Amino acid sequence: MSVVFERTRGLTDQSTHFCPGCTHGVIIRLIAEVLVDMDLLERTIGVEPVGCTGFCENYFACDIVGAAHGRAVAVATGVKRARPDRFVFSLQGDGDGAAIGLAETISAAARGEKISSIFINNSIYGMTGGQMSPTSWVGQKTATSPYGRDVELNGQPLDLPLLLSQVDGAAYVASVSVESPQEVIAAKQAIHKAFEVQIAGLGYSFVSILSTCPTNWGVTPVEALSWLESKMKPQFHLGELKKPALEGVTGP
Amino acid sequence: MKTLMKGNEAIAEAALQAGCRLFFGYPITPSTEIPEYMAKKMKRVGGTFLQAESEVAAINMVYGAAAAGERVMTATSTPGFSLMQEGVSYIFAAELPVVIVDVMRHGPGLGGLGATQADYFQLTKGGGHGDYHPIVLAPATVMEMVELTYLAFDLADEYRNPVILALEGISGQMMEPVEFMPYRPKALPPKTWAATGIGDKPKVNIVSYVLANEAGELHNLHWAKKIERMRAAEQRYDTYRMDDAEFALVAFGISGRIAESAVDILRAEGIRIGLFRPISLWPFPTDGMRKYSRIRGWLSVELSAGQMVDDVRLTVGSGTPVHFFGRQGGMTPDPEDVAEAFKMALHNELNAGGVR
């Protein structure tokens, strides 16, 4: 009997704290799988943020450093500069990376910091109970936009990967999602390429992954997947927004 | 061999001698000679100097490099130091060895560049959130800046704690002869706690959150024990003409140097007075100060509205008068001003004992 699927050794046996139907679990599993596929686990240092990915030190089987809110890429910069031979990735949510830590995000990209950032965008502050984020869509009702996001008051959602694709030091920028098996496969390929870019020393690599938050969106997990497609995707540029010429890099 | 060097540059050179191989910082007067020196010299020793996008980023880069087990430093000045406070709190909680230089400028607000010691509260009482203490060292001469920089790296590693060198802008800018003695590192255990990639050891997590209240209290009690160990073992001070003193000035850093001259002026007038100069602002040298129980009156001389004077009062108790004299806004007193202030403040005690 052949094994067609197994638990990745990139994750520990710890069960996660994620709410039912949340796609964060899928995303951290993809990251862990790529770390194992690329044989990076033993030389990886991950940096986690404050927010819904803030407890991932319990899940990833590699070394993890916990950063203050918004500062994951600054901390990852310190780690990478101290240990340039190690593989360093950061995790951030939309509040962390696109609001409080926006200066750090863009500055790390501008420096061409040789780290890989995974930006999990669910258009809401999940951990604090569902407030409006910089990537909330126009009209989205949240605890702090109870009448819906108002363009006059809050402006349009920020398309962070598009912004970063304009920065020279960002070598690879992709914007993917996880609402269907096809999209999950594409997201894993993007993570793989981002990690290859770091290994090749080409510069900063950034993968934005659209993710659901059924709890704070106030919908069922299945509805959340269709909301991701119908409400989130139209707000953002999708696909590989910037890719370097990668000699010999083919992806999984 | 002695060389003439600015205080800021001497600190940077001492850090390199002590094995600091990473520096992250953001330019701010009057601390900027430190990043400039590092930018020039770090490359030659195979280290990394990186100019951060802000003090907030700098302190978090420092956090990352320390978490990866390397000797690392940042330098800033008062408003930048304010921006770093959240990071210092995280560094304490994650128990990371980090050296920070605060070349003080006066405030509040943007303030100005003149001599000041008004960061004392922020330095010693935990400028950020939570129950924590960095070790705070206050050099008075350029030579002492070198010695305390060496010490700062050892203490940071020994206690896995932030250590801050605090000096006035005037001291950072001042040139004095200085000699770099060979740095002899303290024998310390390897940093097996660092996040360096697992290799063949168990995985490492460096985090500072504790959500369960019971576990939270255990963490706080663990840190409290460390704080008590540091408080007991790391008090440092210097004295001048204290042996037969009946009165004492207490002053640190540049104020200590001014107060030393004031002691000479008052001694020449027949007053038995000495100087007690705290070198560690935290832990405050209470044990040393309490040895001078015969002192009949203290005058705390500071470049602030009176901050350290609180610690002097807590140390000597209510039985002995403790007064304050200071200048603010970047002004420094002359030794004669200090002598005069002493005579006015302790007029009654002086007359009660008779001027001898």
Coordinates of C-alpha atoms in Angstrom, one line a residue:
Chain A
M1 CA 0.0 0.0 0.0
S2 CA 1.5 3.3 -1.0
V3 CA 1.3 6.4 1.2
V4 CA -0.6 9.2 -0.6
F5 CA -0.8 11.7 2.2
E6 CA 0.9 12.0 5.6
R7 CA 1.4 14.6 8.3
T8 CA 4.4 16.7 7.5
R9 CA 7.3 16.5 9.9
G10 CA 7.5 20.3 9.4
L11 CA 4.8 20.6 12.0
T12 CA 4.7 19.4 15.6
D13 CA 1.8 17.2 17.0
Q14 CA 0.3 20.2 18.7
S15 CA -3.3 20.9 17.7
T16 CA -3.9 24.5 16.5
H17 CA -5.9 27.2 18.1
F18 CA -7.4 28.3 14.7
C19 CA -11.2 28.7 14.6
P20 CA -13.2 26.1 12.6
G21 CA -13.1 26.8 8.9
C22 CA -10.2 29.3 9.1
T23 CA -7.7 28.7 6.3
H24 CA -4.6 29.7 8.5
G25 CA -4.1 26.0 9.2
V26 CA -3.8 25.3 5.5
I27 CA -1.3 28.0 5.0
I28 CA 1.0 27.1 7.9
R29 CA 0.9 23.5 6.7
L30 CA 2.0 24.6 3.2
I31 CA 4.9 26.5 4.7
A32 CA 5.9 23.5 6.8
E33 CA 5.6 21.2 3.8
V34 CA 7.8 23.5 1.6
L35 CA 10.4 23.7 4.4
V36 CA 10.6 19.9 4.4
D37 CA 10.4 19.5 0.6
M38 CA 13.4 21.9 0.3
D39 CA 15.2 20.2 3.1
L40 CA 15.4 23.6 5.0
L41 CA 13.8 22.7 8.3
E42 CA 17.0 22.1 10.3
R43 CA 18.5 25.4 9.3
T44 CA 15.4 27.6 9.4
I45 CA 14.6 30.3 11.9
G46 CA 11.0 31.6 11.6
V47 CA 9.7 34.9 12.9
E48 CA 6.1 35.0 14.0
P49 CA 4.0 38.2 14.5
V50 CA 1.3 39.2 17.0
G51 CA -2.1 38.2 15.7
C52 CA -3.7 35.0 14.5
T53 CA -0.3 33.5 13.5
G54 CA 1.1 34.5 16.8
F55 CA 1.1 31.1 18.4
C56 CA 2.9 29.3 15.5
E57 CA 6.0 28.5 17.6
N58 CA 3.9 25.6 19.0
Y59 CA 3.2 24.3 15.5
F60 CA 6.3 24.7 13.4
A61 CA 9.1 22.1 14.1
C62 CA 11.8 24.7 13.4
D63 CA 13.2 27.5 15.7
I64 CA 10.8 30.4 16.1
V65 CA 11.3 33.9 17.4
G66 CA 8.2 35.9 18.4
A67 CA 8.2 39.6 17.3
A68 CA 6.3 42.5 18.7
H69 CA 3.2 43.6 16.7
G70 CA 4.3 44.9 13.3
R71 CA 8.0 44.2 13.7
A72 CA 8.4 40.7 12.3
V73 CA 10.4 41.7 9.3
A74 CA 12.6 43.9 11.4
V75 CA 13.3 41.0 13.8
A76 CA 13.8 38.7 10.8
T77 CA 16.3 41.2 9.4
G78 CA 18.2 41.0 12.7
V79 CA 18.2 37.2 12.6
K80 CA 19.2 37.0 9.0
R81 CA 22.0 39.5 9.4
A82 CA 23.3 37.6 12.4
R83 CA 23.0 34.2 10.7
P84 CA 23.2 34.8 6.9
D85 CA 23.7 31.1 6.3
R86 CA 20.3 30.2 7.8
F87 CA 17.0 30.3 6.1
V88 CA 14.7 33.0 7.6
F89 CA 11.0 33.5 7.0
S90 CA 8.5 35.8 8.6
L91 CA 4.7 35.5 9.1
Q92 CA 2.5 38.5 9.2
G93 CA -1.2 39.3 9.0
D94 CA -2.7 42.3 7.3
G95 CA -2.9 44.4 10.4
D96 CA 0.7 43.6 11.3
G97 CA 2.3 43.9 7.8
A98 CA 0.1 46.5 6.2
A99 CA -0.8 48.9 9.1
I100 CA 1.4 49.0 12.1
G101 CA 4.4 47.5 10.4
L102 CA 4.1 49.0 7.0
A103 CA 7.3 51.0 7.3
E104 CA 9.2 47.9 8.3
T105 CA 7.7 45.9 5.4
I106 CA 8.5 48.4 2.7
S107 CA 12.0 49.1 4.1
A108 CA 12.9 45.4 4.3
A109 CA 11.8 45.1 0.6
A110 CA 13.8 48.2 -0.3
R111 CA 16.9 46.8 1.3
G112 CA 16.4 43.6 -0.6
E113 CA 16.6 41.8 2.7
K114 CA 17.2 38.1 2.0
I115 CA 14.2 36.9 3.9
S116 CA 10.9 35.5 2.8
S117 CA 7.7 37.1 4.1
I118 CA 4.4 35.2 4.1
F119 CA 1.6 37.8 4.5
I120 CA -1.7 36.2 5.5
N121 CA -4.5 38.6 4.5
N122 CA -8.0 38.0 5.9
S123 CA -9.1 41.6 5.7
I124 CA -9.8 41.8 9.4
Y125 CA -8.1 42.0 12.8
G126 CA -9.0 38.4 13.9
M127 CA -7.2 38.1 17.2
T128 CA -8.7 41.2 18.7
G129 CA -12.2 40.2 17.7
G130 CA -12.9 41.5 14.2
Q131 CA -12.0 45.1 13.6
M132 CA -11.4 46.8 10.2
S133 CA -8.0 46.3 8.7
P134 CA -6.1 48.2 6.0
T135 CA -7.2 45.5 3.6
S136 CA -10.9 45.3 4.6
W137 CA -13.1 45.7 1.4
V138 CA -15.3 48.7 0.8
G139 CA -18.6 48.1 2.5
Q140 CA -17.2 45.4 4.8
K141 CA -18.9 45.5 8.2
T142 CA -16.6 45.0 11.1
A143 CA -16.6 45.9 14.8
T144 CA -15.0 49.2 14.0
S145 CA -16.8 49.8 10.7
P146 CA -20.3 48.8 11.8
Y147 CA -21.9 50.6 8.8
G148 CA -19.4 49.1 6.3
R149 CA -16.0 50.4 5.2
D150 CA -16.6 53.9 4.0
V151 CA -14.2 55.2 1.3
E152 CA -14.7 58.8 2.5
L153 CA -13.6 57.9 6.0
N154 CA -11.2 55.0 5.4
G155 CA -10.1 55.1 1.8
Q156 CA -9.7 52.0 -0.4
P157 CA -8.1 48.8 0.8
L158 CA -4.3 48.7 0.5
D159 CA -3.0 46.3 -2.1
L160 CA 0.3 45.6 -0.4
P161 CA 1.8 43.1 -2.9
L162 CA 1.1 45.5 -5.7
L163 CA 2.9 48.2 -3.8
L164 CA 5.8 45.9 -3.1
S165 CA 6.1 44.9 -6.7
Q166 CA 7.2 48.5 -7.4
V167 CA 10.1 48.2 -5.0
D168 CA 13.4 47.3 -6.6
G169 CA 14.7 45.2 -3.7
A170 CA 11.7 42.9 -3.8
A171 CA 12.8 40.1 -6.1
Y172 CA 9.7 38.0 -5.9
V173 CA 6.1 39.1 -5.1
A174 CA 3.1 36.9 -5.4
S175 CA -0.5 37.3 -4.5
V176 CA -2.3 33.9 -4.0
S177 CA -5.3 32.4 -2.1
V178 CA -6.4 29.1 -0.7
E179 CA -10.2 28.8 -1.3
S180 CA -9.9 25.8 -3.6
P181 CA -7.5 22.8 -4.2
Q182 CA -6.2 24.5 -7.3
E183 CA -5.5 27.7 -5.4
V184 CA -3.8 25.8 -2.6
I185 CA -1.5 24.1 -5.1
A186 CA -0.7 27.5 -6.7
A187 CA -0.1 29.0 -3.2
K188 CA 2.4 26.2 -2.4
Q189 CA 4.2 26.8 -5.6
A190 CA 4.5 30.5 -4.8
I191 CA 5.9 29.8 -1.3
H192 CA 8.4 27.4 -2.9
K193 CA 9.5 30.1 -5.4
A194 CA 9.8 32.7 -2.7
F195 CA 12.0 30.4 -0.7
E196 CA 14.1 29.6 -3.8
V197 CA 14.7 33.3 -4.2
Q198 CA 16.1 33.6 -0.7
I199 CA 18.3 30.6 -1.2
A200 CA 19.6 32.0 -4.5
G201 CA 20.3 35.3 -2.6
L202 CA 18.3 37.4 -5.1
G203 CA 16.6 39.6 -2.5
Y204 CA 13.3 40.0 -0.7
S205 CA 10.5 37.6 -1.4
F206 CA 6.9 38.2 -0.5
V207 CA 3.9 36.0 -0.8
S208 CA 0.5 37.4 0.1
I209 CA -2.1 34.7 0.7
L210 CA -5.8 35.6 0.9
S211 CA -7.3 33.7 3.8
T212 CA -10.8 33.4 5.4
C213 CA -12.1 34.5 8.8
P214 CA -15.5 32.9 9.2
T215 CA -15.7 33.8 12.9
N216 CA -15.2 37.5 12.5
W217 CA -16.8 37.8 9.0
G218 CA -19.9 36.2 10.7
V219 CA -20.4 33.5 8.0
T220 CA -20.1 29.8 7.8
P221 CA -16.8 28.3 6.7
V222 CA -18.3 27.4 3.3
E223 CA -19.7 30.9 2.8
A224 CA -16.4 32.3 3.9
L225 CA -14.7 30.5 1.0
S226 CA -17.1 32.0 -1.5
W227 CA -16.8 35.4 0.2
L228 CA -13.0 35.2 -0.3
E229 CA -13.6 34.7 -4.0
S230 CA -16.4 37.2 -4.5
K231 CA -15.5 40.0 -2.1
M232 CA -11.8 39.8 -1.4
K233 CA -10.3 38.8 -4.8
P234 CA -11.7 41.7 -6.7
Q235 CA -9.9 44.1 -4.3
F236 CA -6.4 42.9 -5.1
H237 CA -4.1 42.2 -8.0
L238 CA -3.5 38.4 -8.1
G239 CA -0.8 36.1 -9.4
E240 CA 2.9 36.4 -9.6
L241 CA 3.3 40.2 -9.7
K242 CA 7.1 40.1 -9.9
K243 CA 9.4 37.3 -10.6
P244 CA 13.2 37.2 -11.2
A245 CA 14.8 35.1 -13.9
L246 CA 15.6 32.0 -11.8
E247 CA 18.1 29.9 -13.4
G248 CA 17.6 26.2 -12.6
V249 CA 14.6 26.9 -10.4
T250 CA 11.6 24.9 -11.5
G251 CA 9.4 24.8 -8.4
P252 CA 7.8 21.6 -7.0
Chain B
M1 CA 49.1 53.9 24.2
K2 CA 46.7 56.7 24.8
T3 CA 44.7 58.3 22.0
L4 CA 42.5 61.4 22.0
M5 CA 39.0 60.4 21.2
K6 CA 35.4 61.5 21.4
G7 CA 33.2 59.7 24.0
N8 CA 30.8 58.4 21.4
E9 CA 33.7 57.0 19.2
A10 CA 35.4 55.4 22.2
I11 CA 32.2 53.6 23.0
A12 CA 31.9 52.3 19.4
E13 CA 35.5 51.2 19.4
A14 CA 35.1 49.5 22.8
A15 CA 32.1 47.6 21.5
L16 CA 34.1 46.3 18.6
Q17 CA 36.9 45.2 20.9
A18 CA 34.3 43.4 23.1
G19 CA 33.2 41.4 20.1
C20 CA 30.1 43.3 19.0
R21 CA 29.7 42.3 15.4
L22 CA 26.2 43.7 14.6
F23 CA 25.0 47.3 15.0
F24 CA 21.6 48.6 14.0
G25 CA 20.7 52.3 14.4
Y26 CA 19.0 55.4 13.2
P27 CA 20.7 58.8 13.1
I28 CA 19.9 61.2 15.9
T29 CA 22.0 64.0 17.4
P30 CA 24.0 63.8 19.7
S31 CA 24.6 60.0 19.3
T32 CA 25.3 59.9 15.6
E33 CA 29.1 59.4 15.9
I34 CA 28.4 55.9 17.1
P35 CA 26.6 54.7 14.0
E36 CA 29.1 56.6 11.8
Y37 CA 32.0 54.9 13.5
M38 CA 30.4 51.6 13.2
A39 CA 29.6 52.2 9.5
K40 CA 33.3 52.8 8.9
K41 CA 34.8 50.1 11.1
M42 CA 32.3 47.2 11.2
K43 CA 33.2 46.0 7.7
R44 CA 36.9 45.7 8.6
V45 CA 36.1 43.3 11.4
G46 CA 33.7 41.2 9.3
G47 CA 30.6 42.5 11.1
T48 CA 27.4 44.1 10.0
F49 CA 26.3 47.8 10.3
L50 CA 22.8 48.4 9.1
Q51 CA 21.0 51.8 9.1
A52 CA 17.4 51.1 10.2
E53 CA 14.3 53.0 9.0
S54 CA 13.5 54.1 12.5
E55 CA 14.5 53.5 16.1
V56 CA 11.5 51.2 16.4
A57 CA 12.9 49.0 13.6
A58 CA 16.5 49.3 15.0
I59 CA 15.6 47.9 18.4
N60 CA 13.6 45.1 16.8
M61 CA 16.5 44.2 14.5
V62 CA 18.7 44.2 17.6
Y63 CA 16.1 41.8 19.2
G64 CA 16.4 39.5 16.2
A65 CA 20.2 39.4 16.2
A66 CA 20.4 38.8 19.9
A67 CA 17.8 36.0 19.6
A68 CA 20.2 34.4 17.0
G69 CA 22.9 34.5 19.7
E70 CA 25.2 37.3 18.5
R71 CA 26.7 40.3 20.3
V72 CA 24.7 43.3 19.1
M73 CA 24.3 47.0 20.0
T74 CA 22.3 50.0 19.1
A75 CA 22.8 53.7 20.0
T76 CA 20.3 56.5 20.1
S77 CA 19.3 59.7 21.9
T78 CA 16.4 60.5 24.2
P79 CA 13.4 60.8 21.7
G80 CA 14.7 57.7 19.9
F81 CA 15.2 56.0 23.2
S82 CA 11.5 56.7 23.9
L83 CA 10.6 55.0 20.7
M84 CA 12.6 51.9 21.6
Q85 CA 10.9 51.3 25.0
E86 CA 8.4 48.7 23.7
G87 CA 11.4 46.8 22.3
V88 CA 13.3 47.0 25.5
S89 CA 10.4 45.5 27.4
Y90 CA 10.2 42.6 24.8
I91 CA 14.0 42.1 25.1
F92 CA 13.8 41.8 28.8
A93 CA 10.9 39.4 28.6
A94 CA 12.6 37.3 25.9
E95 CA 15.7 37.4 28.1
L96 CA 18.0 38.6 25.3
P97 CA 21.5 40.1 25.8
V98 CA 21.5 43.6 24.2
V99 CA 23.6 46.7 24.8
I100 CA 21.9 50.1 24.2
V101 CA 23.6 53.5 24.3
D102 CA 21.4 56.5 25.2
V103 CA 23.3 59.7 24.6
M104 CA 20.8 62.0 26.3
R105 CA 19.4 65.2 25.0
H106 CA 17.0 67.3 27.0
G107 CA 13.2 67.1 26.8
P108 CA 10.3 66.8 27.0
G109 CA 9.4 66.9 23.4
L110 CA 12.0 67.4 20.7
G111 CA 14.0 69.4 23.3
G112 CA 17.5 70.4 22.5
L113 CA 21.0 69.1 22.4
G114 CA 22.5 70.5 25.6
A115 CA 23.7 68.5 28.6
T116 CA 20.9 66.7 30.5
Q117 CA 20.3 63.7 32.7
A118 CA 16.5 63.9 32.4
D119 CA 16.2 60.4 31.1
Y120 CA 16.9 59.0 34.6
F121 CA 13.3 58.0 35.3
Q122 CA 12.9 56.4 31.9
L123 CA 16.2 54.6 32.2
T124 CA 15.9 53.3 35.7
K125 CA 12.1 52.8 36.4
G126 CA 11.3 50.7 33.3
G127 CA 10.6 53.1 30.4
G128 CA 8.5 50.5 28.8
H129 CA 5.6 48.4 30.0
G130 CA 5.7 45.7 32.7
D131 CA 7.9 44.9 35.7
Y132 CA 11.4 44.9 34.4
H133 CA 14.8 46.6 34.8
P134 CA 17.6 47.0 32.4
I135 CA 21.1 47.4 34.0
V136 CA 22.0 51.1 33.5
L137 CA 25.6 52.3 33.6
A138 CA 26.6 56.0 33.7
P139 CA 30.2 56.8 32.8
A140 CA 31.8 60.1 33.8
T141 CA 34.9 60.0 31.6
V142 CA 35.8 58.7 28.2
M143 CA 38.1 56.2 29.8
E144 CA 35.2 55.0 31.9
M145 CA 33.0 54.7 28.8
V146 CA 35.4 52.1 27.4
E147 CA 35.5 50.2 30.7
L148 CA 31.8 50.2 31.1
T149 CA 31.2 49.2 27.4
Y150 CA 33.4 46.1 28.0
L151 CA 31.4 45.4 31.1
A152 CA 28.1 46.0 29.5
F153 CA 28.5 43.2 27.0
D154 CA 29.6 40.8 29.7
L155 CA 26.7 41.7 32.0
A156 CA 24.2 41.5 29.1
D157 CA 25.4 38.0 28.3
E158 CA 25.7 36.9 31.9
Y159 CA 22.1 37.9 32.9
R160 CA 20.5 37.7 29.4
N161 CA 19.3 41.2 30.0
P162 CA 19.3 44.6 28.3
V163 CA 22.2 46.8 29.5
I164 CA 22.1 50.5 28.9
L165 CA 25.0 53.0 28.8
A166 CA 23.6 56.4 29.6
L167 CA 25.6 59.6 29.0
E168 CA 25.0 63.2 28.4
G169 CA 25.4 64.7 24.9
I170 CA 28.3 66.8 26.2
S171 CA 30.1 63.6 27.4
G172 CA 29.5 61.8 24.1
Q173 CA 31.0 64.8 22.2
M174 CA 33.9 65.4 24.6
M175 CA 37.4 64.4 23.6
E176 CA 39.7 62.9 26.2
P177 CA 42.8 60.7 26.2
V178 CA 41.7 57.1 26.3
E179 CA 43.5 53.7 26.3
F180 CA 42.0 50.5 25.1
M181 CA 43.1 47.8 27.4
P182 CA 42.8 44.3 25.9
Y183 CA 39.2 43.1 26.4
R184 CA 39.2 40.0 28.5
P185 CA 35.7 38.3 28.2
K186 CA 34.2 36.9 31.3
A187 CA 33.9 33.1 31.1
L188 CA 30.2 32.5 30.3
P189 CA 28.3 29.4 29.2
P190 CA 27.6 28.9 25.5
K191 CA 24.3 30.4 24.2
T192 CA 22.4 27.1 23.9
W193 CA 19.1 29.1 24.3
A194 CA 19.6 31.0 21.0
A195 CA 17.5 30.5 17.9
T196 CA 20.2 29.4 15.4
G197 CA 18.3 26.8 13.4
I198 CA 17.8 23.4 15.1
G199 CA 20.6 21.5 13.5
D200 CA 20.8 18.5 15.7
K201 CA 19.5 20.1 18.9
P202 CA 15.9 20.5 20.1
K203 CA 13.9 23.3 18.6
V204 CA 14.1 26.7 20.3
N205 CA 11.2 29.2 20.8
I206 CA 11.9 32.8 21.8
V207 CA 8.7 34.4 22.7
S208 CA 7.5 37.0 25.3
Y209 CA 3.8 36.3 25.6
V210 CA 2.2 34.3 28.4
L211 CA -1.6 34.1 28.2
A212 CA -2.4 31.8 31.1
N213 CA -2.4 33.9 34.3
E214 CA -0.9 31.2 36.4
A215 CA 2.0 30.7 34.0
G216 CA 2.3 34.5 33.7
E217 CA 2.8 34.9 37.4
L218 CA 5.5 32.2 37.3
H219 CA 7.3 34.1 34.6
N220 CA 7.1 37.3 36.6
L221 CA 8.4 35.6 39.7
H222 CA 11.3 34.1 37.7
W223 CA 12.2 37.6 36.4
A224 CA 11.8 39.1 39.9
K225 CA 14.5 36.6 41.1
K226 CA 16.8 37.7 38.3
I227 CA 16.1 41.4 39.1
E228 CA 17.0 40.7 42.8
R229 CA 20.3 38.9 41.7
M230 CA 21.3 41.9 39.6
R231 CA 20.3 44.3 42.3
A232 CA 22.5 42.5 44.8
A233 CA 25.5 41.9 42.6
E234 CA 25.8 44.8 40.2
Q235 CA 25.7 48.0 42.3
R236 CA 28.6 50.2 41.3
Y237 CA 29.7 53.6 42.6
D238 CA 32.8 55.8 43.1
T239 CA 33.5 58.2 45.9
Y240 CA 35.7 61.3 46.3
R241 CA 36.9 62.6 49.7
M242 CA 34.1 60.7 51.5
D243 CA 36.4 59.2 54.2
D244 CA 35.9 61.9 56.9
A245 CA 32.9 63.6 55.2
E246 CA 30.0 64.9 57.3
F247 CA 28.1 66.1 54.2
A248 CA 27.9 64.6 50.7
L249 CA 27.0 65.6 47.2
V250 CA 25.5 62.8 45.1
A251 CA 25.8 63.1 41.3
F252 CA 26.5 60.8 38.3
G253 CA 28.0 61.3 34.9
I254 CA 29.0 64.9 34.0
S255 CA 27.3 66.2 37.1
G256 CA 29.7 64.0 39.1
R257 CA 32.7 65.8 37.5
I258 CA 31.2 69.2 38.3
A259 CA 30.4 68.1 41.8
E260 CA 33.9 66.9 42.4
S261 CA 35.2 70.4 41.8
A262 CA 32.5 71.7 44.1
V263 CA 33.7 69.4 46.8
D264 CA 37.2 70.9 46.5
I265 CA 35.8 74.4 46.8
L266 CA 33.8 73.6 49.9
R267 CA 36.7 71.7 51.5
A268 CA 38.8 74.8 51.0
E269 CA 36.3 76.6 53.1
G270 CA 36.7 74.0 55.8
I271 CA 33.5 72.0 55.2
R272 CA 33.9 68.2 55.4
I273 CA 32.2 67.2 52.3
G274 CA 32.6 64.4 49.8
L275 CA 31.1 63.1 46.6
F276 CA 29.1 59.8 46.1
R277 CA 28.9 59.0 42.4
P278 CA 26.6 56.3 41.3
I279 CA 28.0 54.4 38.3
S280 CA 25.1 51.9 38.1
L281 CA 21.9 54.0 38.0
W282 CA 20.1 50.7 38.1
P283 CA 20.7 48.9 40.4
F284 CA 21.0 52.1 42.4
P285 CA 24.0 51.7 44.8
T286 CA 22.0 51.7 47.9
D287 CA 24.3 49.3 49.8
G288 CA 27.3 51.6 49.2
M289 CA 25.3 54.7 50.1
R290 CA 24.0 53.3 53.3
K291 CA 27.6 52.7 54.5
Y292 CA 27.8 56.5 55.0
S293 CA 25.2 56.7 57.7
R294 CA 27.1 59.4 59.5
I295 CA 26.4 61.9 56.6
R296 CA 24.3 64.7 58.1
G297 CA 23.0 66.0 54.8
W298 CA 23.0 65.1 51.1
L299 CA 22.6 67.2 48.0
S300 CA 21.6 65.5 44.8
V301 CA 23.1 67.4 41.9
E302 CA 21.4 66.6 38.6
L303 CA 20.7 68.0 35.1
S304 CA 17.0 67.6 35.5
A305 CA 14.1 68.8 37.6
G306 CA 15.2 66.2 40.3
Q307 CA 14.8 62.6 39.5
M308 CA 17.6 60.6 41.1
V309 CA 17.0 62.5 44.3
D310 CA 14.0 60.2 44.9
D311 CA 16.3 57.2 45.0
V312 CA 18.7 59.0 47.4
R313 CA 15.7 59.8 49.7
L314 CA 14.5 56.1 49.6
T315 CA 18.1 55.0 50.3
V316 CA 19.0 57.2 53.3
G317 CA 15.5 57.4 54.8
S318 CA 13.7 60.3 56.4
G319 CA 16.2 60.8 59.2
T320 CA 18.7 62.7 57.1
P321 CA 17.9 65.8 55.0
V322 CA 18.2 65.2 51.2
H323 CA 18.1 68.3 49.0
F324 CA 18.2 68.8 45.3
F325 CA 20.0 71.2 43.0
G326 CA 19.9 71.1 39.3
R327 CA 19.9 72.9 36.0
Q328 CA 17.6 72.1 33.1
G329 CA 17.1 72.7 29.4
G330 CA 20.7 71.9 28.5
M331 CA 22.4 74.2 31.1
T332 CA 25.2 73.0 33.3
P333 CA 26.1 74.6 36.7
D334 CA 29.6 75.8 37.5
P335 CA 31.2 74.1 40.5
E336 CA 30.8 77.5 42.4
D337 CA 27.0 77.3 41.7
V338 CA 26.9 73.8 43.2
A339 CA 28.9 74.9 46.3
E340 CA 26.6 77.9 46.8
A341 CA 23.5 75.7 46.4
F342 CA 24.9 73.3 48.9
K343 CA 25.4 76.0 51.5
M344 CA 21.9 77.4 51.0
A345 CA 20.2 74.0 51.0
L346 CA 22.0 72.7 54.1
H347 CA 22.3 76.1 55.9
N348 CA 20.6 74.8 59.1
E349 CA 22.6 71.6 59.3
L350 CA 25.8 73.4 58.6
N351 CA 25.2 75.9 61.4
A352 CA 24.0 73.3 63.8
G353 CA 27.2 71.5 63.5
G354 CA 29.3 74.6 63.0
V355 CA 31.5 75.1 60.0
R356 CA 34.7 73.2 60.6

